[in-house]
Amino acid sequence: MLVFIGLGLNSERDITLRGIEEAKSSDLVFAEFYTSKMPELNLKNLEKIIGKEIIVLSRKEVEEEGVKILEKAKNKKVALLVAGDPLISTTHVYLRIEAKKLGIETKIVHNASIISAAPSISGLQNYKFGRSTSLVFPEKNFFPTTPYDVIKENKARGLHTLVFLDIKENKLMTANQGMKLLLEIEKKRRENVFTEDTKIVVLARVGSDSLSMRFGRVEELLNQDFGEPPHTLIIPGELHFMEEEYLARFG
């Protein structure tokens, strides 16, 4: 059996009781943290909570050697601990599909995800969000502009846009870097989609006691210090009066 266990957003204290029970009863416990980061996670404390050693896997080990996890799951109960909520990542979806092909039973233990927590803490109405998008670090001959197009499409429909910021092995994109990248795309496209006058919500460390939420024009927020990542951006569409009041009071 392969059990996907969501750990939530911030620290080892976010694991659910069900998650603890499933991990404790597993023969092997793996974890991966490259698809999302938990800023206050203490792995040793998590091992104490579940009473098991945790084998942390790199991106390569999960994506290229996931078959080894499945081989062990054929005759043992294997747990895979992941930040946020399982199956939000396509990597986890792939593993579950492959497990099904091999006749391996799977189980999902859900937890909080930035996909639900960001709209929630921002006070923006969930049903008014359009397609979400991800900003990635540019590389040589690689500067994708898809996020700009997604924001443009959502704005045209009056919808909010949730923007995820890139995560590398030891590098997390900040809100400041994300805003600057979108302004660079605006300079090239000049379609008035993301300018210094654009209103934006900046979220930092959602799910932690050090949560930071700011709302304002890009020009006002561009050089502010939001503290340590992970950061998330929301570009609001048309705002309901209650959304406006919430942002005014809490942003």
PDB file of C-alpha atoms in Angstrom:
ATOM      1  CA  MET A   1       0.000   0.000   0.000  1.00  0.00           C
ATOM      2  CA  LEU A   2       1.094   3.570  -0.744  1.00  0.00           C
ATOM      3  CA  VAL A   3      -0.298   6.312   1.504  1.00  0.00           C
ATOM      4  CA  PHE A   4       0.030   9.960   0.471  1.00  0.00           C
ATOM      5  CA  ILE A   5       0.003  12.112   3.608  1.00  0.00           C
ATOM      6  CA  GLY A   6      -0.390  15.885   3.417  1.00  0.00           C
ATOM      7  CA  LEU A   7       1.564  17.833   6.027  1.00  0.00           C
ATOM      8  CA  GLY A   8      -0.114  21.210   5.607  1.00  0.00           C
ATOM      9  CA  LEU A   9       1.479  24.593   5.198  1.00  0.00           C
ATOM     10  CA  ASN A  10       3.962  25.499   7.875  1.00  0.00           C
ATOM     11  CA  SER A  11       5.410  23.064  10.431  1.00  0.00           C
ATOM     12  CA  GLU A  12       5.322  19.498  11.758  1.00  0.00           C
ATOM     13  CA  ARG A  13       2.453  20.578  14.026  1.00  0.00           C
ATOM     14  CA  ASP A  14       0.164  20.837  10.999  1.00  0.00           C
ATOM     15  CA  ILE A  15      -0.020  17.093  10.348  1.00  0.00           C
ATOM     16  CA  THR A  16      -3.491  15.710  11.101  1.00  0.00           C
ATOM     17  CA  LEU A  17      -4.286  13.001  13.644  1.00  0.00           C
ATOM     18  CA  ARG A  18      -5.182  10.703  10.774  1.00  0.00           C
ATOM     19  CA  GLY A  19      -1.863  11.504   9.117  1.00  0.00           C
ATOM     20  CA  ILE A  20      -0.010  10.590  12.309  1.00  0.00           C
ATOM     21  CA  GLU A  21      -1.896   7.301  12.611  1.00  0.00           C
ATOM     22  CA  GLU A  22      -1.192   6.326   8.998  1.00  0.00           C
ATOM     23  CA  ALA A  23       2.503   7.232   9.265  1.00  0.00           C
ATOM     24  CA  LYS A  24       2.924   5.345  12.546  1.00  0.00           C
ATOM     25  CA  SER A  25       1.444   2.189  11.036  1.00  0.00           C
ATOM     26  CA  SER A  26       3.653   2.350   7.916  1.00  0.00           C
ATOM     27  CA  ASP A  27       6.693   0.149   7.381  1.00  0.00           C
ATOM     28  CA  LEU A  28       8.592   2.845   5.489  1.00  0.00           C
ATOM     29  CA  VAL A  29       8.148   6.621   5.518  1.00  0.00           C
ATOM     30  CA  PHE A  30       9.426   8.829   2.701  1.00  0.00           C
ATOM     31  CA  ALA A  31       9.047  12.585   2.274  1.00  0.00           C
ATOM     32  CA  GLU A  32       9.582  15.126  -0.484  1.00  0.00           C
ATOM     33  CA  PHE A  33       9.658  18.904  -0.117  1.00  0.00           C
ATOM     34  CA  TYR A  34      10.653  20.161  -3.559  1.00  0.00           C
ATOM     35  CA  THR A  35       7.066  20.697  -4.759  1.00  0.00           C
ATOM     36  CA  SER A  36       6.363  23.014  -1.816  1.00  0.00           C
ATOM     37  CA  LYS A  37       8.237  24.396   1.194  1.00  0.00           C
ATOM     38  CA  MET A  38       7.187  24.396   4.853  1.00  0.00           C
ATOM     39  CA  PRO A  39       9.069  27.312   6.456  1.00  0.00           C
ATOM     40  CA  GLU A  40       9.081  26.083  10.067  1.00  0.00           C
ATOM     41  CA  LEU A  41       9.261  22.328   9.532  1.00  0.00           C
ATOM     42  CA  ASN A  42      11.550  20.474  11.953  1.00  0.00           C
ATOM     43  CA  LEU A  43      12.152  17.017  10.527  1.00  0.00           C
ATOM     44  CA  LYS A  44      13.506  15.574  13.774  1.00  0.00           C
ATOM     45  CA  ASN A  45      10.392  16.689  15.634  1.00  0.00           C
ATOM     46  CA  LEU A  46       8.208  15.152  12.934  1.00  0.00           C
ATOM     47  CA  GLU A  47      10.081  11.863  13.311  1.00  0.00           C
ATOM     48  CA  LYS A  48       9.379  11.965  17.051  1.00  0.00           C
ATOM     49  CA  ILE A  49       5.680  12.640  16.429  1.00  0.00           C
ATOM     50  CA  ILE A  50       5.247   9.653  14.110  1.00  0.00           C
ATOM     51  CA  GLY A  51       7.855   7.446  15.789  1.00  0.00           C
ATOM     52  CA  LYS A  52       9.536   6.635  12.483  1.00  0.00           C
ATOM     53  CA  GLU A  53      12.655   7.545  10.548  1.00  0.00           C
ATOM     54  CA  ILE A  54      11.823   9.720   7.544  1.00  0.00           C
ATOM     55  CA  ILE A  55      13.753   9.249   4.303  1.00  0.00           C
ATOM     56  CA  VAL A  56      13.781  12.576   2.431  1.00  0.00           C
ATOM     57  CA  LEU A  57      13.809  12.232  -1.348  1.00  0.00           C
ATOM     58  CA  SER A  58      15.163  14.722  -3.865  1.00  0.00           C
ATOM     59  CA  ARG A  59      13.238  15.794  -6.950  1.00  0.00           C
ATOM     60  CA  LYS A  60      15.290  13.423  -9.092  1.00  0.00           C
ATOM     61  CA  GLU A  61      14.633  10.501  -6.759  1.00  0.00           C
ATOM     62  CA  VAL A  62      10.873  11.051  -6.866  1.00  0.00           C
ATOM     63  CA  GLU A  63      10.522  11.839 -10.567  1.00  0.00           C
ATOM     64  CA  GLU A  64      13.094   9.418 -11.970  1.00  0.00           C
ATOM     65  CA  GLU A  65      13.222   6.700  -9.348  1.00  0.00           C
ATOM     66  CA  GLY A  66       9.642   6.717  -8.102  1.00  0.00           C
ATOM     67  CA  VAL A  67       9.438   3.131  -9.295  1.00  0.00           C
ATOM     68  CA  LYS A  68      11.572   2.147  -6.295  1.00  0.00           C
ATOM     69  CA  ILE A  69       8.921   3.527  -3.950  1.00  0.00           C
ATOM     70  CA  LEU A  70       6.290   1.534  -5.807  1.00  0.00           C
ATOM     71  CA  GLU A  71       8.371  -1.648  -5.656  1.00  0.00           C
ATOM     72  CA  LYS A  72       8.515  -1.363  -1.867  1.00  0.00           C
ATOM     73  CA  ALA A  73       4.779  -0.598  -1.721  1.00  0.00           C
ATOM     74  CA  LYS A  74       3.983  -3.944  -3.366  1.00  0.00           C
ATOM     75  CA  ASN A  75       4.498  -5.859  -0.133  1.00  0.00           C
ATOM     76  CA  LYS A  76       4.865  -3.139   2.520  1.00  0.00           C
ATOM     77  CA  LYS A  77       2.877  -0.176   3.738  1.00  0.00           C
ATOM     78  CA  VAL A  78       4.745   2.884   2.460  1.00  0.00           C
ATOM     79  CA  ALA A  79       3.933   6.478   3.404  1.00  0.00           C
ATOM     80  CA  LEU A  80       4.921   9.490   1.314  1.00  0.00           C
ATOM     81  CA  LEU A  81       4.787  12.739   3.280  1.00  0.00           C
ATOM     82  CA  VAL A  82       4.266  15.870   1.188  1.00  0.00           C
ATOM     83  CA  ALA A  83       3.886  19.555   1.971  1.00  0.00           C
ATOM     84  CA  GLY A  84       0.384  20.928   1.524  1.00  0.00           C
ATOM     85  CA  ASP A  85      -2.277  18.607   0.123  1.00  0.00           C
ATOM     86  CA  PRO A  86      -1.434  15.417  -1.816  1.00  0.00           C
ATOM     87  CA  LEU A  87      -2.220  15.148  -5.533  1.00  0.00           C
ATOM     88  CA  ILE A  88      -2.109  18.917  -6.064  1.00  0.00           C
ATOM     89  CA  SER A  89       1.293  18.136  -7.580  1.00  0.00           C
ATOM     90  CA  THR A  90       1.269  16.240 -10.884  1.00  0.00           C
ATOM     91  CA  THR A  91       4.230  14.212  -9.574  1.00  0.00           C
ATOM     92  CA  HIS A  92       1.992  12.656  -6.940  1.00  0.00           C
ATOM     93  CA  VAL A  93      -0.785  12.076  -9.468  1.00  0.00           C
ATOM     94  CA  TYR A  94       1.709  10.216 -11.669  1.00  0.00           C
ATOM     95  CA  LEU A  95       2.802   8.012  -8.759  1.00  0.00           C
ATOM     96  CA  ARG A  96      -0.786   7.123  -7.923  1.00  0.00           C
ATOM     97  CA  ILE A  97      -1.535   6.238 -11.551  1.00  0.00           C
ATOM     98  CA  GLU A  98       1.540   4.002 -11.710  1.00  0.00           C
ATOM     99  CA  ALA A  99       0.556   2.370  -8.420  1.00  0.00           C
ATOM    100  CA  LYS A 100      -2.884   1.599  -9.853  1.00  0.00           C
ATOM    101  CA  LYS A 101      -1.286  -0.007 -12.910  1.00  0.00           C
ATOM    102  CA  LEU A 102       0.727  -2.266 -10.615  1.00  0.00           C
ATOM    103  CA  GLY A 103      -2.276  -3.199  -8.509  1.00  0.00           C
ATOM    104  CA  ILE A 104      -0.990  -1.319  -5.454  1.00  0.00           C
ATOM    105  CA  GLU A 105      -3.655   0.035  -3.134  1.00  0.00           C
ATOM    106  CA  THR A 106      -3.384   3.763  -2.386  1.00  0.00           C
ATOM    107  CA  LYS A 107      -4.805   6.050   0.257  1.00  0.00           C
ATOM    108  CA  ILE A 108      -4.922   9.850   0.525  1.00  0.00           C
ATOM    109  CA  VAL A 109      -4.752  11.857   3.755  1.00  0.00           C
ATOM    110  CA  HIS A 110      -5.676  15.444   2.946  1.00  0.00           C
ATOM    111  CA  ASN A 111      -4.426  18.650   4.536  1.00  0.00           C
ATOM    112  CA  ALA A 112      -4.432  22.408   3.952  1.00  0.00           C
ATOM    113  CA  SER A 113      -3.031  23.714   0.671  1.00  0.00           C
ATOM    114  CA  ILE A 114      -1.976  27.181  -0.457  1.00  0.00           C
ATOM    115  CA  ILE A 115      -4.612  26.811  -3.185  1.00  0.00           C
ATOM    116  CA  SER A 116      -7.364  27.085  -0.585  1.00  0.00           C
ATOM    117  CA  ALA A 117      -5.513  28.983   2.163  1.00  0.00           C
ATOM    118  CA  ALA A 118      -4.425  31.944   0.007  1.00  0.00           C
ATOM    119  CA  PRO A 119      -7.946  32.853  -1.182  1.00  0.00           C
ATOM    120  CA  SER A 120      -9.215  32.226   2.341  1.00  0.00           C
ATOM    121  CA  ILE A 121      -6.787  34.496   4.211  1.00  0.00           C
ATOM    122  CA  SER A 122      -7.009  37.198   1.527  1.00  0.00           C
ATOM    123  CA  GLY A 123     -10.760  37.546   2.079  1.00  0.00           C
ATOM    124  CA  LEU A 124     -11.401  37.179  -1.653  1.00  0.00           C
ATOM    125  CA  GLN A 125     -14.372  35.087  -2.689  1.00  0.00           C
ATOM    126  CA  ASN A 126     -13.214  31.663  -3.818  1.00  0.00           C
ATOM    127  CA  TYR A 127     -15.680  31.320  -6.699  1.00  0.00           C
ATOM    128  CA  LYS A 128     -14.309  34.526  -8.237  1.00  0.00           C
ATOM    129  CA  PHE A 129     -10.862  33.049  -8.895  1.00  0.00           C
ATOM    130  CA  GLY A 130      -9.929  32.171 -12.452  1.00  0.00           C
ATOM    131  CA  ARG A 131      -7.120  29.955 -13.641  1.00  0.00           C
ATOM    132  CA  SER A 132      -4.016  30.033 -11.419  1.00  0.00           C
ATOM    133  CA  THR A 133      -0.501  30.367 -12.800  1.00  0.00           C
ATOM    134  CA  SER A 134       3.174  29.975 -11.839  1.00  0.00           C
ATOM    135  CA  LEU A 135       6.060  32.402 -12.252  1.00  0.00           C
ATOM    136  CA  VAL A 136       9.408  30.692 -12.792  1.00  0.00           C
ATOM    137  CA  PHE A 137      12.969  31.964 -12.640  1.00  0.00           C
ATOM    138  CA  PRO A 138      14.081  32.967 -16.168  1.00  0.00           C
ATOM    139  CA  GLU A 139      17.008  31.135 -17.684  1.00  0.00           C
ATOM    140  CA  LYS A 140      19.076  31.649 -20.797  1.00  0.00           C
ATOM    141  CA  ASN A 141      16.685  31.603 -23.773  1.00  0.00           C
ATOM    142  CA  PHE A 142      13.806  30.787 -21.412  1.00  0.00           C
ATOM    143  CA  PHE A 143      11.481  33.526 -20.182  1.00  0.00           C
ATOM    144  CA  PRO A 144       7.895  32.210 -20.268  1.00  0.00           C
ATOM    145  CA  THR A 145       5.124  34.806 -20.458  1.00  0.00           C
ATOM    146  CA  THR A 146       2.196  32.482 -19.745  1.00  0.00           C
ATOM    147  CA  PRO A 147       1.489  34.102 -16.333  1.00  0.00           C
ATOM    148  CA  TYR A 148       0.937  37.443 -18.073  1.00  0.00           C
ATOM    149  CA  ASP A 149      -1.571  35.839 -20.451  1.00  0.00           C
ATOM    150  CA  VAL A 150      -3.408  34.129 -17.592  1.00  0.00           C
ATOM    151  CA  ILE A 151      -3.697  37.400 -15.659  1.00  0.00           C
ATOM    152  CA  LYS A 152      -4.927  39.138 -18.808  1.00  0.00           C
ATOM    153  CA  GLU A 153      -7.571  36.477 -19.437  1.00  0.00           C
ATOM    154  CA  ASN A 154      -8.790  36.493 -15.836  1.00  0.00           C
ATOM    155  CA  LYS A 155      -8.907  40.288 -15.678  1.00  0.00           C
ATOM    156  CA  ALA A 156     -11.042  40.404 -18.814  1.00  0.00           C
ATOM    157  CA  ARG A 157     -13.563  38.217 -16.984  1.00  0.00           C
ATOM    158  CA  GLY A 158     -13.344  40.142 -13.724  1.00  0.00           C
ATOM    159  CA  LEU A 159     -11.667  37.211 -11.975  1.00  0.00           C
ATOM    160  CA  HIS A 160      -8.851  37.044  -9.416  1.00  0.00           C
ATOM    161  CA  THR A 161      -5.524  35.373 -10.285  1.00  0.00           C
ATOM    162  CA  LEU A 162      -3.521  33.275  -7.832  1.00  0.00           C
ATOM    163  CA  VAL A 163       0.169  33.358  -8.784  1.00  0.00           C
ATOM    164  CA  PHE A 164       2.554  30.725  -7.416  1.00  0.00           C
ATOM    165  CA  LEU A 165       6.230  31.662  -7.200  1.00  0.00           C
ATOM    166  CA  ASP A 166       9.035  29.369  -8.300  1.00  0.00           C
ATOM    167  CA  ILE A 167      10.726  26.931  -5.931  1.00  0.00           C
ATOM    168  CA  LYS A 168      14.183  25.582  -6.657  1.00  0.00           C
ATOM    169  CA  GLU A 169      16.204  23.204  -4.479  1.00  0.00           C
ATOM    170  CA  ASN A 170      17.660  26.000  -2.347  1.00  0.00           C
ATOM    171  CA  LYS A 171      16.021  29.064  -3.835  1.00  0.00           C
ATOM    172  CA  LEU A 172      12.523  30.451  -3.421  1.00  0.00           C
ATOM    173  CA  MET A 173      11.267  33.338  -5.543  1.00  0.00           C
ATOM    174  CA  THR A 174      10.214  36.368  -3.509  1.00  0.00           C
ATOM    175  CA  ALA A 175       7.166  38.532  -4.116  1.00  0.00           C
ATOM    176  CA  ASN A 176       9.499  41.368  -5.125  1.00  0.00           C
ATOM    177  CA  GLN A 177      11.167  39.203  -7.773  1.00  0.00           C
ATOM    178  CA  GLY A 178       7.774  38.040  -9.016  1.00  0.00           C
ATOM    179  CA  MET A 179       6.453  41.579  -9.419  1.00  0.00           C
ATOM    180  CA  LYS A 180       9.624  42.657 -11.226  1.00  0.00           C
ATOM    181  CA  LEU A 181       9.331  39.743 -13.657  1.00  0.00           C
ATOM    182  CA  LEU A 182       5.732  40.658 -14.474  1.00  0.00           C
ATOM    183  CA  LEU A 183       6.752  44.286 -15.015  1.00  0.00           C
ATOM    184  CA  GLU A 184       9.490  43.099 -17.401  1.00  0.00           C
ATOM    185  CA  ILE A 185       6.899  41.196 -19.419  1.00  0.00           C
ATOM    186  CA  GLU A 186       4.656  44.280 -19.408  1.00  0.00           C
ATOM    187  CA  LYS A 187       7.527  46.327 -20.869  1.00  0.00           C
ATOM    188  CA  LYS A 188       7.723  43.914 -23.796  1.00  0.00           C
ATOM    189  CA  ARG A 189       3.994  43.401 -24.328  1.00  0.00           C
ATOM    190  CA  ARG A 190       2.622  46.834 -23.411  1.00  0.00           C
ATOM    191  CA  GLU A 191      -0.939  45.594 -23.015  1.00  0.00           C
ATOM    192  CA  ASN A 192      -1.552  47.343 -19.684  1.00  0.00           C
ATOM    193  CA  VAL A 193      -2.098  44.044 -17.874  1.00  0.00           C
ATOM    194  CA  PHE A 194       0.427  44.451 -15.049  1.00  0.00           C
ATOM    195  CA  THR A 195       1.723  47.950 -14.360  1.00  0.00           C
ATOM    196  CA  GLU A 196       2.950  49.883 -11.343  1.00  0.00           C
ATOM    197  CA  ASP A 197      -0.668  50.999 -10.835  1.00  0.00           C
ATOM    198  CA  THR A 198      -1.974  47.421 -10.687  1.00  0.00           C
ATOM    199  CA  LYS A 199      -3.437  46.481  -7.311  1.00  0.00           C
ATOM    200  CA  ILE A 200      -1.990  43.324  -5.803  1.00  0.00           C
ATOM    201  CA  VAL A 201      -2.149  41.158  -2.694  1.00  0.00           C
ATOM    202  CA  VAL A 202       1.175  39.868  -1.350  1.00  0.00           C
ATOM    203  CA  LEU A 203       1.051  36.921   1.040  1.00  0.00           C
ATOM    204  CA  ALA A 204       4.024  35.602   3.000  1.00  0.00           C
ATOM    205  CA  ARG A 205       4.273  32.470   5.129  1.00  0.00           C
ATOM    206  CA  VAL A 206       0.594  31.565   4.944  1.00  0.00           C
ATOM    207  CA  GLY A 207      -0.342  29.178   7.741  1.00  0.00           C
ATOM    208  CA  SER A 208       2.303  30.442  10.162  1.00  0.00           C
ATOM    209  CA  ASP A 209       2.123  32.810  13.133  1.00  0.00           C
ATOM    210  CA  SER A 210       4.365  35.183  11.171  1.00  0.00           C
ATOM    211  CA  LEU A 211       1.855  35.510   8.318  1.00  0.00           C
ATOM    212  CA  SER A 212       2.149  38.762   6.393  1.00  0.00           C
ATOM    213  CA  MET A 213      -0.516  40.137   4.063  1.00  0.00           C
ATOM    214  CA  ARG A 214      -0.195  43.410   2.176  1.00  0.00           C
ATOM    215  CA  PHE A 215      -2.555  44.996  -0.325  1.00  0.00           C
ATOM    216  CA  GLY A 216      -1.771  47.973  -2.503  1.00  0.00           C
ATOM    217  CA  ARG A 217      -0.467  49.182  -5.825  1.00  0.00           C
ATOM    218  CA  VAL A 218       2.599  47.463  -7.266  1.00  0.00           C
ATOM    219  CA  GLU A 219       4.542  50.723  -7.053  1.00  0.00           C
ATOM    220  CA  GLU A 220       3.898  50.855  -3.285  1.00  0.00           C
ATOM    221  CA  LEU A 221       4.813  47.233  -2.604  1.00  0.00           C
ATOM    222  CA  LEU A 222       7.600  46.565  -5.100  1.00  0.00           C
ATOM    223  CA  ASN A 223      10.484  47.311  -2.739  1.00  0.00           C
ATOM    224  CA  GLN A 224       8.896  46.410   0.585  1.00  0.00           C
ATOM    225  CA  ASP A 225      10.401  43.699   2.773  1.00  0.00           C
ATOM    226  CA  PHE A 226       7.934  40.843   3.223  1.00  0.00           C
ATOM    227  CA  GLY A 227      10.289  38.682   5.250  1.00  0.00           C
ATOM    228  CA  GLU A 228      11.278  35.125   4.470  1.00  0.00           C
ATOM    229  CA  PRO A 229       9.506  33.133   1.717  1.00  0.00           C
ATOM    230  CA  PRO A 230       7.401  31.305   0.741  1.00  0.00           C
ATOM    231  CA  HIS A 231       5.496  34.184  -0.855  1.00  0.00           C
ATOM    232  CA  THR A 232       2.361  34.151  -3.001  1.00  0.00           C
ATOM    233  CA  LEU A 233       0.752  36.813  -5.199  1.00  0.00           C
ATOM    234  CA  ILE A 234      -2.898  37.488  -5.955  1.00  0.00           C
ATOM    235  CA  ILE A 235      -3.943  39.931  -8.667  1.00  0.00           C
ATOM    236  CA  PRO A 236      -7.561  40.837  -7.883  1.00  0.00           C
ATOM    237  CA  GLY A 237     -10.201  41.148 -10.562  1.00  0.00           C
ATOM    238  CA  GLU A 238     -13.408  43.068  -9.900  1.00  0.00           C
ATOM    239  CA  LEU A 239     -13.858  43.479  -6.154  1.00  0.00           C
ATOM    240  CA  HIS A 240     -17.110  43.063  -4.213  1.00  0.00           C
ATOM    241  CA  PHE A 241     -17.610  45.752  -1.544  1.00  0.00           C
ATOM    242  CA  MET A 242     -17.005  43.165   1.196  1.00  0.00           C
ATOM    243  CA  GLU A 243     -13.734  42.096  -0.449  1.00  0.00           C
ATOM    244  CA  GLU A 244     -12.682  45.745  -0.602  1.00  0.00           C
ATOM    245  CA  GLU A 245     -13.483  46.262   3.078  1.00  0.00           C
ATOM    246  CA  TYR A 246     -11.582  43.131   4.104  1.00  0.00           C
ATOM    247  CA  LEU A 247      -8.492  44.146   2.133  1.00  0.00           C
ATOM    248  CA  ALA A 248      -8.659  47.679   3.536  1.00  0.00           C
ATOM    249  CA  ARG A 249      -8.804  46.395   7.111  1.00  0.00           C
ATOM    250  CA  PHE A 250      -6.367  43.480   6.919  1.00  0.00           C
ATOM    251  CA  GLY A 251      -4.077  44.384   4.013  1.00  0.00           C
TER     252      GLY A 251
END
